[in-house]
CSV table of C-alpha atoms in Angstrom, one decimal:
chain,number,residue,atom,x,y,z
A,1,MET,CA,-25.1,6.9,15.0
A,2,THR,CA,-24.3,6.0,18.3
A,3,LEU,CA,-20.8,4.9,19.2
A,4,SER,CA,-19.8,2.1,21.0
A,5,PRO,CA,-17.9,3.1,24.3
A,6,SER,CA,-14.6,1.2,22.9
A,7,PHE,CA,-14.9,3.3,19.8
A,8,VAL,CA,-15.2,6.7,22.0
A,9,THR,CA,-12.2,5.5,24.3
A,10,LEU,CA,-9.8,4.4,21.5
A,11,VAL,CA,-10.7,7.9,19.6
A,12,ASN,CA,-9.9,9.8,22.9
A,13,ARG,CA,-6.7,7.9,23.6
A,14,LEU,CA,-5.2,8.2,20.1
A,15,ARG,CA,-3.1,11.5,19.9
A,16,PHE,CA,-0.8,12.7,17.2
A,17,ARG,CA,2.2,11.5,18.5
A,18,HIS,CA,1.0,8.1,18.7
A,19,LEU,CA,0.2,8.2,14.9
A,20,SER,CA,4.1,9.4,14.3
A,21,LEU,CA,5.3,6.5,16.6
A,22,LEU,CA,3.3,4.1,14.4
A,23,VAL,CA,4.4,5.3,11.1
A,24,ALA,CA,7.8,5.6,12.3
A,25,LEU,CA,7.6,1.9,13.3
A,26,ASP,CA,6.3,0.9,10.0
A,27,ASP,CA,8.9,2.4,8.3
A,28,THR,CA,11.9,1.3,10.7
A,29,ARG,CA,10.5,-2.0,12.4
A,30,ASN,CA,12.4,-1.2,15.2
A,31,LEU,CA,11.5,0.7,18.3
A,32,HIS,CA,14.9,2.3,19.2
A,33,GLN,CA,15.2,3.8,16.0
A,34,ALA,CA,11.4,4.7,15.5
A,35,ALA,CA,11.7,6.4,19.1
A,36,ALA,CA,14.8,8.5,17.7
A,37,ASP,CA,13.0,9.5,14.2
A,38,ILE,CA,10.3,10.9,16.5
A,39,ASN,CA,12.4,12.6,19.2
A,40,VAL,CA,11.3,10.3,22.2
A,41,ALA,CA,13.4,8.4,24.4
A,42,GLN,CA,12.9,4.6,23.9
A,43,PRO,CA,11.2,3.7,27.4
A,44,SER,CA,8.7,6.6,26.3
A,45,ALA,CA,8.2,5.2,23.0
A,46,SER,CA,8.0,1.6,24.5
A,47,ARG,CA,5.0,3.1,27.1
A,48,MET,CA,3.4,5.0,24.1
A,49,LEU,CA,3.3,1.8,22.1
A,50,ALA,CA,1.7,-0.3,25.3
A,51,ASP,CA,-0.9,2.2,25.7
A,52,ILE,CA,-2.0,2.4,21.8
A,53,GLU,CA,-2.2,-1.6,21.7
A,54,GLU,CA,-4.3,-1.3,24.8
A,55,ALA,CA,-6.5,1.2,23.2
A,56,PHE,CA,-7.0,-0.8,20.2
A,57,GLY,CA,-7.6,-4.2,22.4
A,58,PHE,CA,-4.9,-6.3,20.3
A,59,ALA,CA,-1.3,-6.2,19.7
A,60,LEU,CA,-0.1,-4.3,16.6
A,61,PHE,CA,3.4,-5.9,16.2
A,62,GLU,CA,4.8,-9.2,16.9
A,63,ARG,CA,8.4,-8.8,18.8
A,64,ARG,CA,10.9,-10.8,16.9
A,65,ALA,CA,15.1,-11.0,17.4
A,66,ARG,CA,15.6,-9.1,14.2
A,67,GLY,CA,13.0,-6.3,14.6
A,68,MET,CA,9.4,-5.8,14.9
A,69,GLU,CA,6.4,-7.2,12.5
A,70,PRO,CA,2.8,-6.1,12.3
A,71,THR,CA,0.4,-8.3,13.1
A,72,PRO,CA,-2.7,-8.8,10.4
A,73,LEU,CA,-5.0,-6.3,12.4
A,74,GLY,CA,-1.6,-4.1,12.9
A,75,ILE,CA,-1.4,-3.6,9.1
A,76,GLU,CA,-4.8,-2.2,9.1
A,77,ALA,CA,-4.2,0.2,11.9
A,78,LEU,CA,-0.7,1.3,10.4
A,79,ALA,CA,-2.5,2.0,7.1
A,80,TYR,CA,-5.0,4.1,9.2
A,81,ALA,CA,-2.4,5.9,11.1
A,82,ARG,CA,-0.4,6.8,7.6
A,83,GLN,CA,-3.3,8.1,6.1
A,84,SER,CA,-4.5,10.3,9.2
A,85,LEU,CA,-1.1,11.6,9.6
A,86,ALA,CA,-0.7,12.4,5.9
A,87,HIS,CA,-3.9,13.9,5.9
A,88,LEU,CA,-3.3,15.9,8.9
A,89,THR,CA,0.1,16.9,7.7
A,90,ARG,CA,-1.2,18.1,4.3
A,91,PHE,CA,-4.0,20.1,6.2
A,92,ALA,CA,-1.2,22.0,8.4
A,93,GLU,CA,1.1,22.6,5.3
A,94,GLY,CA,-2.1,24.0,3.3
A,95,LEU,CA,-2.9,26.4,6.3
A,96,GLU,CA,0.4,27.7,6.7
A,97,VAL,CA,0.8,28.6,3.1
A,98,LYS,CA,-2.7,30.1,3.4
A,99,ARG,CA,-1.7,32.1,6.6
A,100,ARG,CA,1.3,33.5,4.8
A,101,GLY,CA,-1.0,34.6,1.9
A,102,GLY,CA,-0.7,31.6,-0.4
A,103,HIS,CA,-3.1,29.6,-2.0
A,104,GLY,CA,-2.9,25.9,-1.0
A,105,GLN,CA,-0.5,23.0,-1.7
A,106,LEU,CA,-0.1,20.3,-4.7
A,107,THR,CA,2.5,17.6,-4.4
A,108,VAL,CA,2.9,15.1,-7.4
A,109,GLY,CA,5.1,12.4,-8.5
A,110,ALA,CA,6.3,11.9,-11.8
A,111,ILE,CA,8.7,9.7,-13.6
A,112,MET,CA,11.6,11.7,-15.2
A,113,GLY,CA,10.4,10.9,-19.0
A,114,ALA,CA,7.2,13.1,-18.3
A,115,ALA,CA,9.1,15.6,-16.4
A,116,PRO,CA,10.8,17.8,-19.1
A,117,ASP,CA,7.7,17.8,-21.5
A,118,LEU,CA,4.5,17.4,-20.0
A,119,VAL,CA,4.8,18.1,-16.5
A,120,ALA,CA,7.4,21.3,-17.0
A,121,VAL,CA,4.7,23.0,-19.2
A,122,ALA,CA,1.7,22.3,-17.1
A,123,VAL,CA,3.2,23.5,-13.8
A,124,ALA,CA,4.1,26.7,-15.7
A,125,ASP,CA,0.8,27.1,-16.8
A,126,LEU,CA,-0.7,26.3,-13.5
A,127,LYS,CA,1.9,28.7,-11.9
A,128,ALA,CA,1.1,31.6,-14.0
A,129,GLU,CA,-2.6,31.0,-13.0
A,130,ARG,CA,-2.1,30.4,-9.4
A,131,PRO,CA,1.5,32.1,-8.5
A,132,LEU,CA,1.2,31.4,-4.8
A,133,LEU,CA,0.0,27.7,-5.1
A,134,ASN,CA,2.8,25.9,-3.6
A,135,ILE,CA,4.0,23.1,-6.1
A,136,ARG,CA,6.2,19.9,-5.1
A,137,ILE,CA,7.3,17.2,-7.6
A,138,LEU,CA,8.6,14.2,-6.1
A,139,GLY,CA,9.9,10.8,-7.6
A,140,GLU,CA,12.0,10.0,-10.6
A,141,THR,CA,10.8,6.4,-11.6
A,142,SER,CA,7.4,4.2,-11.6
A,143,ASP,CA,8.2,2.4,-8.8
A,144,GLN,CA,9.1,5.4,-6.5
A,145,VAL,CA,6.0,7.5,-7.5
A,146,VAL,CA,3.5,4.4,-7.2
A,147,GLU,CA,5.2,3.9,-3.7
A,148,LEU,CA,4.8,7.4,-2.9
A,149,LEU,CA,0.9,7.3,-4.2
A,150,GLU,CA,0.2,4.3,-2.3
A,151,ARG,CA,1.9,6.2,1.0
A,152,ARG,CA,-0.1,9.0,0.7
A,153,GLU,CA,2.9,11.3,0.3
A,154,ILE,CA,1.9,12.7,-3.0
A,155,GLU,CA,-1.8,13.3,-4.4
A,156,LEU,CA,-1.6,12.0,-8.1
A,157,ALA,CA,1.2,10.6,-10.2
A,158,LEU,CA,2.6,10.3,-14.1
A,159,GLY,CA,4.0,6.7,-14.3
A,160,ARG,CA,3.0,3.3,-15.0
A,161,PHE,CA,1.9,0.3,-13.0
A,162,THR,CA,4.5,-1.6,-11.6
A,163,ASN,CA,2.8,-4.8,-10.8
A,164,PRO,CA,-0.2,-6.2,-12.2
A,165,LEU,CA,-2.5,-5.7,-9.1
A,166,GLN,CA,-2.1,-2.3,-8.9
A,167,HIS,CA,-5.3,-1.3,-10.7
A,168,ASN,CA,-7.0,-2.7,-7.6
A,169,HIS,CA,-5.7,0.3,-6.0
A,170,PHE,CA,-5.3,3.2,-8.4
A,171,ASP,CA,-7.1,4.4,-11.3
A,172,PHE,CA,-5.0,5.0,-14.3
A,173,GLU,CA,-5.5,7.0,-17.8
A,174,PRO,CA,-3.1,6.8,-20.6
A,175,ILE,CA,-1.6,10.0,-21.4
A,176,ALA,CA,1.5,9.6,-23.7
A,177,ASN,CA,4.3,7.2,-25.1
A,178,GLU,CA,7.9,7.2,-24.4
A,179,THR,CA,10.4,6.6,-26.7
A,180,MET,CA,13.7,4.7,-25.5
A,181,LYS,CA,17.5,5.5,-26.7
A,182,LEU,CA,20.9,4.0,-25.9
A,183,VAL,CA,23.0,6.9,-25.4
A,184,VAL,CA,26.9,7.0,-24.4
A,185,ARG,CA,28.9,10.3,-23.6
A,186,ALA,CA,30.3,12.3,-26.8
A,187,ARG,CA,34.0,11.0,-26.0
A,188,HIS,CA,33.1,7.7,-25.8
A,189,PRO,CA,35.4,5.2,-27.8
A,190,LEU,CA,32.6,3.6,-29.8
A,191,ILE,CA,31.9,6.8,-31.5
A,192,GLY,CA,33.2,6.8,-35.0
A,193,GLN,CA,33.4,3.3,-35.1
A,194,ALA,CA,30.9,1.0,-37.2
A,195,ALA,CA,27.4,1.0,-36.0
A,196,PRO,CA,26.9,-1.1,-33.0
A,197,ARG,CA,24.5,-4.0,-32.1
A,198,LEU,CA,23.3,-4.6,-28.7
A,199,ALA,CA,25.5,-7.4,-28.6
A,200,ASP,CA,28.4,-5.1,-28.9
A,201,LEU,CA,27.5,-3.2,-25.8
A,202,ILE,CA,27.2,-6.0,-23.3
A,203,ASP,CA,30.9,-5.9,-22.2
A,204,TRP,CA,31.1,-1.9,-21.8
A,205,PRO,CA,29.9,-0.7,-18.5
A,206,TRP,CA,26.3,0.1,-17.9
A,207,VAL,CA,24.0,2.3,-15.7
A,208,VAL,CA,20.8,1.0,-15.1
A,209,GLN,CA,17.6,1.5,-13.4
A,210,PRO,CA,16.4,-0.9,-10.4
A,211,ILE,CA,14.8,-4.3,-11.4
A,212,THR,CA,11.4,-3.0,-10.1
A,213,SER,CA,11.3,-0.1,-13.0
A,214,PRO,CA,9.3,-0.8,-16.1
A,215,ALA,CA,12.6,0.8,-18.0
A,216,ARG,CA,14.7,-2.0,-16.7
A,217,LYS,CA,12.2,-4.5,-17.4
A,218,LEU,CA,12.1,-3.6,-20.9
A,219,PHE,CA,15.7,-3.6,-21.3
A,220,GLU,CA,16.1,-7.2,-19.6
A,221,GLU,CA,13.2,-8.4,-22.0
A,222,GLU,CA,15.3,-7.0,-24.9
A,223,LEU,CA,18.4,-8.6,-23.7
A,224,ALA,CA,16.6,-12.0,-23.4
A,225,SER,CA,14.9,-11.9,-26.7
A,226,ALA,CA,18.5,-11.5,-28.3
A,227,GLY,CA,19.7,-14.4,-26.8
A,228,LEU,CA,22.1,-12.0,-24.5
A,229,SER,CA,22.7,-12.1,-20.7
A,230,SER,CA,22.9,-9.0,-18.4
A,231,PRO,CA,25.9,-7.0,-18.4
A,232,ALA,CA,28.4,-7.9,-15.5
A,233,ASN,CA,29.6,-4.6,-15.2
A,234,LEU,CA,26.7,-2.0,-14.2
A,235,VAL,CA,25.5,0.6,-11.7
A,236,GLU,CA,21.9,0.5,-10.7
A,237,CYS,CA,20.6,4.1,-10.4
A,238,ALA,CA,17.3,5.4,-10.0
A,239,SER,CA,18.2,8.8,-10.1
A,240,ILE,CA,17.9,10.4,-13.5
A,241,PHE,CA,20.6,13.6,-12.6
A,242,ALA,CA,23.0,10.9,-11.2
A,243,THR,CA,22.7,8.5,-14.3
A,244,LEU,CA,23.5,11.5,-16.6
A,245,GLN,CA,26.6,12.7,-14.6
A,246,LEU,CA,27.8,9.0,-14.6
A,247,LEU,CA,27.6,8.6,-18.5
A,248,GLN,CA,29.4,12.1,-18.7
A,249,SER,CA,32.3,11.1,-16.4
A,250,SER,CA,32.7,7.2,-17.9
A,251,ASP,CA,32.4,4.8,-20.7
A,252,ALA,CA,29.1,3.8,-19.6
A,253,VAL,CA,26.0,3.1,-21.7
A,254,ALA,CA,22.6,3.9,-20.6
A,255,MET,CA,18.9,3.4,-21.9
A,256,LEU,CA,17.3,6.8,-21.0
A,257,SER,CA,13.8,8.4,-22.7
A,258,GLU,CA,14.2,10.4,-25.6
A,259,SER,CA,12.8,13.3,-23.6
A,260,VAL,CA,15.2,13.2,-20.6
A,261,ALA,CA,18.2,13.0,-23.3
A,262,ARG,CA,17.2,15.1,-26.0
A,263,ASP,CA,18.9,18.5,-24.5
A,264,TYR,CA,22.1,16.5,-23.9
A,265,LEU,CA,22.2,15.3,-27.4
A,266,LYS,CA,21.5,18.9,-28.7
A,267,ALA,CA,24.2,20.2,-26.9
A,268,ARG,CA,26.3,17.1,-28.2
A,269,LEU,CA,27.2,15.7,-24.4
A,270,LEU,CA,25.6,12.7,-25.1
A,271,VAL,CA,25.6,10.5,-28.5
A,272,ASP,CA,22.5,8.3,-29.3
A,273,LEU,CA,24.2,5.0,-30.8
A,274,HIS,CA,21.1,4.5,-33.0
A,275,VAL,CA,20.8,0.6,-31.4
A,276,GLU,CA,17.2,-0.8,-32.2
A,277,ILE,CA,15.9,-1.3,-28.9
A,278,GLY,CA,12.7,-3.2,-30.1
A,279,LYS,CA,9.8,-1.4,-28.7
A,280,ASN,CA,8.8,1.6,-26.6
A,281,LEU,CA,7.9,1.5,-22.8
A,282,THR,CA,4.2,0.8,-22.4
A,283,GLY,CA,2.8,4.5,-22.2
A,284,PHE,CA,2.9,6.2,-19.0
A,285,GLY,CA,-0.4,7.9,-17.6
A,286,LEU,CA,-2.3,9.6,-14.3
A,287,LEU,CA,-2.4,7.6,-11.3
A,288,VAL,CA,-4.8,8.2,-8.6
A,289,ARG,CA,-6.3,6.4,-5.6
A,290,LYS,CA,-9.3,4.9,-6.2
A,291,HIS,CA,-12.6,6.6,-4.6
A,292,GLU,CA,-10.6,9.8,-3.3
A,293,PRO,CA,-11.9,13.3,-4.2
A,294,LEU,CA,-8.7,15.3,-6.1
A,295,SER,CA,-8.2,18.9,-4.7
A,296,ASP,CA,-9.2,21.9,-7.0
A,297,ALA,CA,-5.7,22.3,-7.8
A,298,ALA,CA,-5.1,18.8,-8.7
A,299,GLU,CA,-8.0,18.9,-10.9
A,300,ARG,CA,-6.6,21.9,-12.6
A,301,PHE,CA,-3.0,20.4,-13.1
A,302,ILE,CA,-4.8,17.2,-14.6
A,303,ALA,CA,-6.8,19.3,-17.2
A,304,LEU,CA,-3.6,20.9,-18.3
A,305,LEU,CA,-1.8,17.8,-18.6
A,306,ARG,CA,-4.6,16.2,-21.1
A,307,LYS,CA,-4.1,19.7,-22.9
A,308,TYR,CA,-0.7,19.3,-23.8
A,309,SER,CA,-0.9,15.6,-23.9
A,310,GLY,CA,-3.7,15.7,-26.7
A,311,VAL,CA,-5.7,13.6,-24.3
A,312,ALA,CA,-9.5,14.9,-24.8
A,313,PRO,CA,-11.3,15.9,-21.6
A,314,ARG,CA,-13.2,13.0,-19.5
A,315,GLU,CA,-16.0,13.4,-17.8
A,316,GLY,CA,-16.3,11.8,-14.2
A,317,GLU,CA,-13.5,9.5,-12.6
A,318,MET,CA,-10.6,8.3,-14.8
A,319,VAL,CA,-10.8,4.7,-15.9
A,320,THR,CA,-9.0,1.7,-15.3
A,321,PRO,CA,-7.5,-0.3,-17.7
A,322,ALA,CA,-9.2,-3.6,-18.6
């Protein structure tokens, strides 16, 4: 294939630092902050951006009083920069691991409801098979892991769709369901009283997930179906670890998955209020980017997840739900 002179010029002029600047600008929408993030002076960053836009032949950002906004073509260029930088970073990390005698890297995202059971046993088995494989687990809620997957910071995820259009970008394979419980600390004033109803809990402090998370949406749907308003006294917290700490140090109520709360309930650090919460969350599953091959380590990790979830092995690519 014969490449056009303009394409050759573009490829020759784009550098790793250029890609880093574009990603930093996409994250911050501020030239001064982006320059600081990649450790260059702002005038240098400004010249770099001008050089990049000259190479592309069009403006990537609109300069506004409150920051920088990507143009429609700029959005395409930023997606390419992020993808290229992510691939190069994974390559460099994997090469360094191999240089030190390791055998590659696997980065996955997982909601906390999957971590105590499926992820833990699958990781344990995978590390037993490949002791030098470097495994990283990121995220805690579905909105976090889907964003990480979209930004190519992870190879695969365990979670749920968080908006109805994400099936256009990711394949989904159901893995397991998740039972939710309303819990409080063992010394909560409610303990020992008559079995409470959901309406009895609204005036207590609450720790809830962000509104973008499927668990929070379920919680708000439960309140709506019961004719109740959202609690006025609440803390929004995406971190399950921080939620558990807040529960144990206050009289707050929280809705947690059974797998997350299980050990705390057994140790009598938390108590299940046995309040009917309606239905379980929609089952979580494997999420991968469409039409992108997975590494051998990722394929093996998925096979182990299927084994422990009871999902039969599949041939070919994962399915997209109707």
